[in-house]
PDB file of C-alpha atoms in Angstrom:
ATOM      1  CA  UNK A  26      85.630 107.722 103.487  1.00 44.00           C
ATOM      2  CA  UNK A  27      86.988 104.180 103.869  1.00 55.00           C
ATOM      3  CA  UNK A  28      86.865 104.048 107.667  1.00 60.00           C
ATOM      4  CA  UNK A  29      83.778 106.107 108.363  1.00 63.00           C
ATOM      5  CA  UNK A  30      82.352 104.727 111.599  1.00 57.00           C
ATOM      6  CA  UNK A  31      79.789 107.441 112.272  1.00 68.00           C
ATOM      7  CA  UNK A  32      76.829 105.307 111.210  1.00 76.00           C
ATOM      8  CA  UNK A  33      77.909 102.151 113.077  1.00 79.00           C
ATOM      9  CA  UNK A  34      76.776 100.908 116.448  1.00 83.00           C
ATOM     10  CA  UNK A  35      79.360 100.230 119.150  1.00 81.00           C
ATOM     11  CA  UNK A  36      78.843  96.476 118.640  1.00 84.00           C
ATOM     12  CA  UNK A  37      79.605  96.816 114.915  1.00 82.00           C
ATOM     13  CA  UNK A  38      82.746  98.831 115.655  1.00 79.00           C
ATOM     14  CA  UNK A  39      83.868  96.197 118.168  1.00 79.00           C
ATOM     15  CA  UNK A  40      83.297  93.409 115.614  1.00 79.00           C
ATOM     16  CA  UNK A  41      85.312  95.304 112.996  1.00 79.00           C
ATOM     17  CA  UNK A  42      88.146  95.868 115.454  1.00 77.00           C
ATOM     18  CA  UNK A  43      88.227  92.193 116.463  1.00 77.00           C
ATOM     19  CA  UNK A  44      88.396  91.170 112.805  1.00 77.00           C
ATOM     20  CA  UNK A  45      91.276  93.584 112.184  1.00 79.00           C
ATOM     21  CA  UNK A  46      93.072  92.373 115.302  1.00 75.00           C
ATOM     22  CA  UNK A  47      92.786  88.767 114.128  1.00 73.00           C
ATOM     23  CA  UNK A  48      94.239  89.678 110.727  1.00 77.00           C
ATOM     24  CA  UNK A  49      97.170  91.536 112.312  1.00 80.00           C
ATOM     25  CA  UNK A  50      97.848  88.591 114.645  1.00 76.00           C
ATOM     26  CA  UNK A  51      97.780  86.187 111.695  1.00 76.00           C
ATOM     27  CA  UNK A  52     100.394  88.223 109.834  1.00 76.00           C
ATOM     28  CA  UNK A  53     102.581  88.598 112.935  1.00 78.00           C
ATOM     29  CA  UNK A  54     102.619  84.859 113.634  1.00 76.00           C
ATOM     30  CA  UNK A  55     103.142  84.139 109.930  1.00 74.00           C
ATOM     31  CA  UNK A  56     106.255  86.329 109.985  1.00 76.00           C
ATOM     32  CA  UNK A  57     107.546  84.417 113.025  1.00 77.00           C
ATOM     33  CA  UNK A  58     107.380  81.143 111.072  1.00 76.00           C
ATOM     34  CA  UNK A  59     108.626  82.440 107.733  1.00 76.00           C
ATOM     35  CA  UNK A  60     111.952  81.057 106.544  1.00 77.00           C
ATOM     36  CA  UNK A  61     114.698  83.609 106.072  1.00 80.00           C
ATOM     37  CA  UNK A  62     116.200  83.736 102.608  1.00 83.00           C
ATOM     38  CA  UNK A  63     118.292  85.989 100.447  1.00 88.00           C
ATOM     39  CA  UNK A  64     116.891  84.666  97.180  1.00 88.00           C
ATOM     40  CA  UNK A  65     115.116  87.058  94.864  1.00 90.00           C
ATOM     41  CA  UNK A  66     113.187  84.255  93.174  1.00 92.00           C
ATOM     42  CA  UNK A  67     109.511  85.153  93.714  1.00 92.00           C
ATOM     43  CA  UNK A  68     108.427  81.500  93.498  1.00 93.00           C
ATOM     44  CA  UNK A  69     110.689  80.491  96.385  1.00 91.00           C
ATOM     45  CA  UNK A  70     109.630  83.485  98.459  1.00 89.00           C
ATOM     46  CA  UNK A  71     105.949  82.724  97.801  1.00 90.00           C
ATOM     47  CA  UNK A  72     106.513  79.088  98.781  1.00 91.00           C
ATOM     48  CA  UNK A  73     108.045  80.180 102.103  1.00 88.00           C
ATOM     49  CA  UNK A  74     105.111  82.493 102.783  1.00 87.00           C
ATOM     50  CA  UNK A  75     102.598  79.751 101.971  1.00 89.00           C
ATOM     51  CA  UNK A  76     104.356  77.286 104.279  1.00 88.00           C
ATOM     52  CA  UNK A  77     104.409  79.850 107.078  1.00 87.00           C
ATOM     53  CA  UNK A  78     100.660  80.477 106.700  1.00 86.00           C
ATOM     54  CA  UNK A  79     100.045  76.714 106.691  1.00 90.00           C
ATOM     55  CA  UNK A  80     102.028  76.360 109.921  1.00 89.00           C
ATOM     56  CA  UNK A  81     100.105  79.205 111.495  1.00 88.00           C
ATOM     57  CA  UNK A  82      96.766  77.693 110.483  1.00 88.00           C
ATOM     58  CA  UNK A  83      97.835  74.274 111.764  1.00 91.00           C
ATOM     59  CA  UNK A  84      98.673  75.893 115.116  1.00 90.00           C
ATOM     60  CA  UNK A  85      95.212  77.494 115.232  1.00 89.00           C
ATOM     61  CA  UNK A  86      93.547  74.145 114.469  1.00 91.00           C
ATOM     62  CA  UNK A  87      95.552  72.271 117.108  1.00 92.00           C
ATOM     63  CA  UNK A  88      95.047  74.999 119.717  1.00 91.00           C
ATOM     64  CA  UNK A  89      91.322  75.426 119.123  1.00 89.00           C
ATOM     65  CA  UNK A  90      90.237  71.973 117.957  1.00 90.00           C
ATOM     66  CA  UNK A  91      92.482  69.685 119.977  1.00 91.00           C
ATOM     67  CA  UNK A  92      93.728  71.491 123.089  1.00 91.00           C
ATOM     68  CA  UNK A  93      90.981  74.000 123.908  1.00 90.00           C
ATOM     69  CA  UNK A  94      88.552  72.956 126.597  1.00 90.00           C
ATOM     70  CA  UNK A  95      84.908  73.144 125.530  1.00 89.00           C
ATOM     71  CA  UNK A  96      82.829  75.211 127.911  1.00 89.00           C
ATOM     72  CA  UNK A  97      79.621  77.125 127.957  1.00 89.00           C
ATOM     73  CA  UNK A  98      79.898  80.191 125.729  1.00 85.00           C
ATOM     74  CA  UNK A  99      82.901  78.985 123.738  1.00 85.00           C
ATOM     75  CA  UNK A 100      86.199  77.274 124.317  1.00 88.00           C
ATOM     76  CA  UNK A 101      88.903  78.009 126.854  1.00 90.00           C
ATOM     77  CA  UNK A 102      92.100  78.339 124.851  1.00 88.00           C
ATOM     78  CA  UNK A 103      95.271  76.982 126.470  1.00 90.00           C
ATOM     79  CA  UNK A 104      97.448  79.873 127.580  1.00 91.00           C
ATOM     80  CA  UNK A 105     100.622  77.765 127.593  1.00 92.00           C
ATOM     81  CA  UNK A 106     100.344  76.758 123.903  1.00 91.00           C
ATOM     82  CA  UNK A 107     101.769  79.860 122.286  1.00 90.00           C
ATOM     83  CA  UNK A 108     102.888  79.867 118.661  1.00 89.00           C
ATOM     84  CA  UNK A 109     106.489  79.910 119.888  1.00 90.00           C
ATOM     85  CA  UNK A 110     105.924  76.580 121.698  1.00 92.00           C
ATOM     86  CA  UNK A 111     104.397  75.087 118.557  1.00 92.00           C
ATOM     87  CA  UNK A 112     107.421  76.204 116.494  1.00 89.00           C
ATOM     88  CA  UNK A 113     109.779  74.624 119.025  1.00 90.00           C
ATOM     89  CA  UNK A 114     107.854  71.335 118.774  1.00 91.00           C
ATOM     90  CA  UNK A 115     108.222  71.376 114.999  1.00 90.00           C
ATOM     91  CA  UNK A 116     111.910  72.226 115.282  1.00 87.00           C
ATOM     92  CA  UNK A 117     112.503  69.300 117.665  1.00 90.00           C
ATOM     93  CA  UNK A 118     110.569  66.980 115.359  1.00 91.00           C
ATOM     94  CA  UNK A 119     112.818  68.010 112.455  1.00 87.00           C
ATOM     95  CA  UNK A 120     115.880  67.487 114.644  1.00 88.00           C
ATOM     96  CA  UNK A 121     114.764  63.935 115.435  1.00 89.00           C
ATOM     97  CA  UNK A 122     113.664  63.116 111.897  1.00 90.00           C
ATOM     98  CA  UNK A 123     116.765  64.533 110.211  1.00 89.00           C
ATOM     99  CA  UNK A 124     119.124  63.250 112.884  1.00 86.00           C
ATOM    100  CA  UNK A 125     120.560  66.680 113.572  1.00 82.00           C
ATOM    101  CA  UNK A 126     122.981  66.761 116.454  1.00 77.00           C
ATOM    102  CA  UNK A 127     123.679  69.922 118.397  1.00 75.00           C
ATOM    103  CA  UNK A 128     127.073  68.728 119.562  1.00 80.00           C
ATOM    104  CA  UNK A 129     130.482  69.595 118.209  1.00 79.00           C
ATOM    105  CA  UNK A 130     133.298  67.052 118.079  1.00 81.00           C
ATOM    106  CA  UNK A 131     136.109  68.034 120.420  1.00 81.00           C
ATOM    107  CA  UNK A 132     139.832  67.259 120.376  1.00 83.00           C
ATOM    108  CA  UNK A 133     139.487  65.495 123.767  1.00 81.00           C
ATOM    109  CA  UNK A 134     142.593  67.301 125.009  1.00 81.00           C
ATOM    110  CA  UNK A 135     141.076  70.396 126.517  1.00 78.00           C
ATOM    111  CA  UNK A 136     142.724  73.685 127.361  1.00 78.00           C
ATOM    112  CA  UNK A 137     146.493  73.415 127.898  1.00 77.00           C
ATOM    113  CA  UNK A 138     147.663  74.055 131.465  1.00 77.00           C
ATOM    114  CA  UNK A 139     149.891  76.917 130.323  1.00 77.00           C
ATOM    115  CA  UNK A 140     146.811  78.998 129.557  1.00 75.00           C
ATOM    116  CA  UNK A 141     145.749  78.945 133.196  1.00 71.00           C
ATOM    117  CA  UNK A 142     149.143  80.328 134.186  1.00 71.00           C
ATOM    118  CA  UNK A 143     148.863  83.403 131.944  1.00 68.00           C
ATOM    119  CA  UNK A 144     148.116  86.709 133.598  1.00 65.00           C
ATOM    120  CA  UNK A 145     144.726  88.043 132.499  1.00 59.00           C
ATOM    121  CA  UNK A 146     145.766  91.660 133.019  1.00 54.00           C
TER     122      UNK A 146
END
């Protein structure tokens, strides 16, 4: 049986569970960073998956190696630095680098006064 745990100690079972949990978390965060596409080209889809795993691993490195506070028994990971925050940082960096503007040009006239006189009912 593939998951026979009868001959394992509780510590071994806990270690196996933690490993599985880490794998599931890695795939969940990878999916959050994956680009959405409608292409059926496997090379493009593989590229997007690789980039998403690279982003996820970069987040782990920054969180653990740069932001975590060393302490006795391990490091204290920053609670505020979720993967979502990291993605927002990257998005803002792309906005700045690419000069994207999140404003729409207006006609500078506004809503005609006659619209305010219309009965809503």
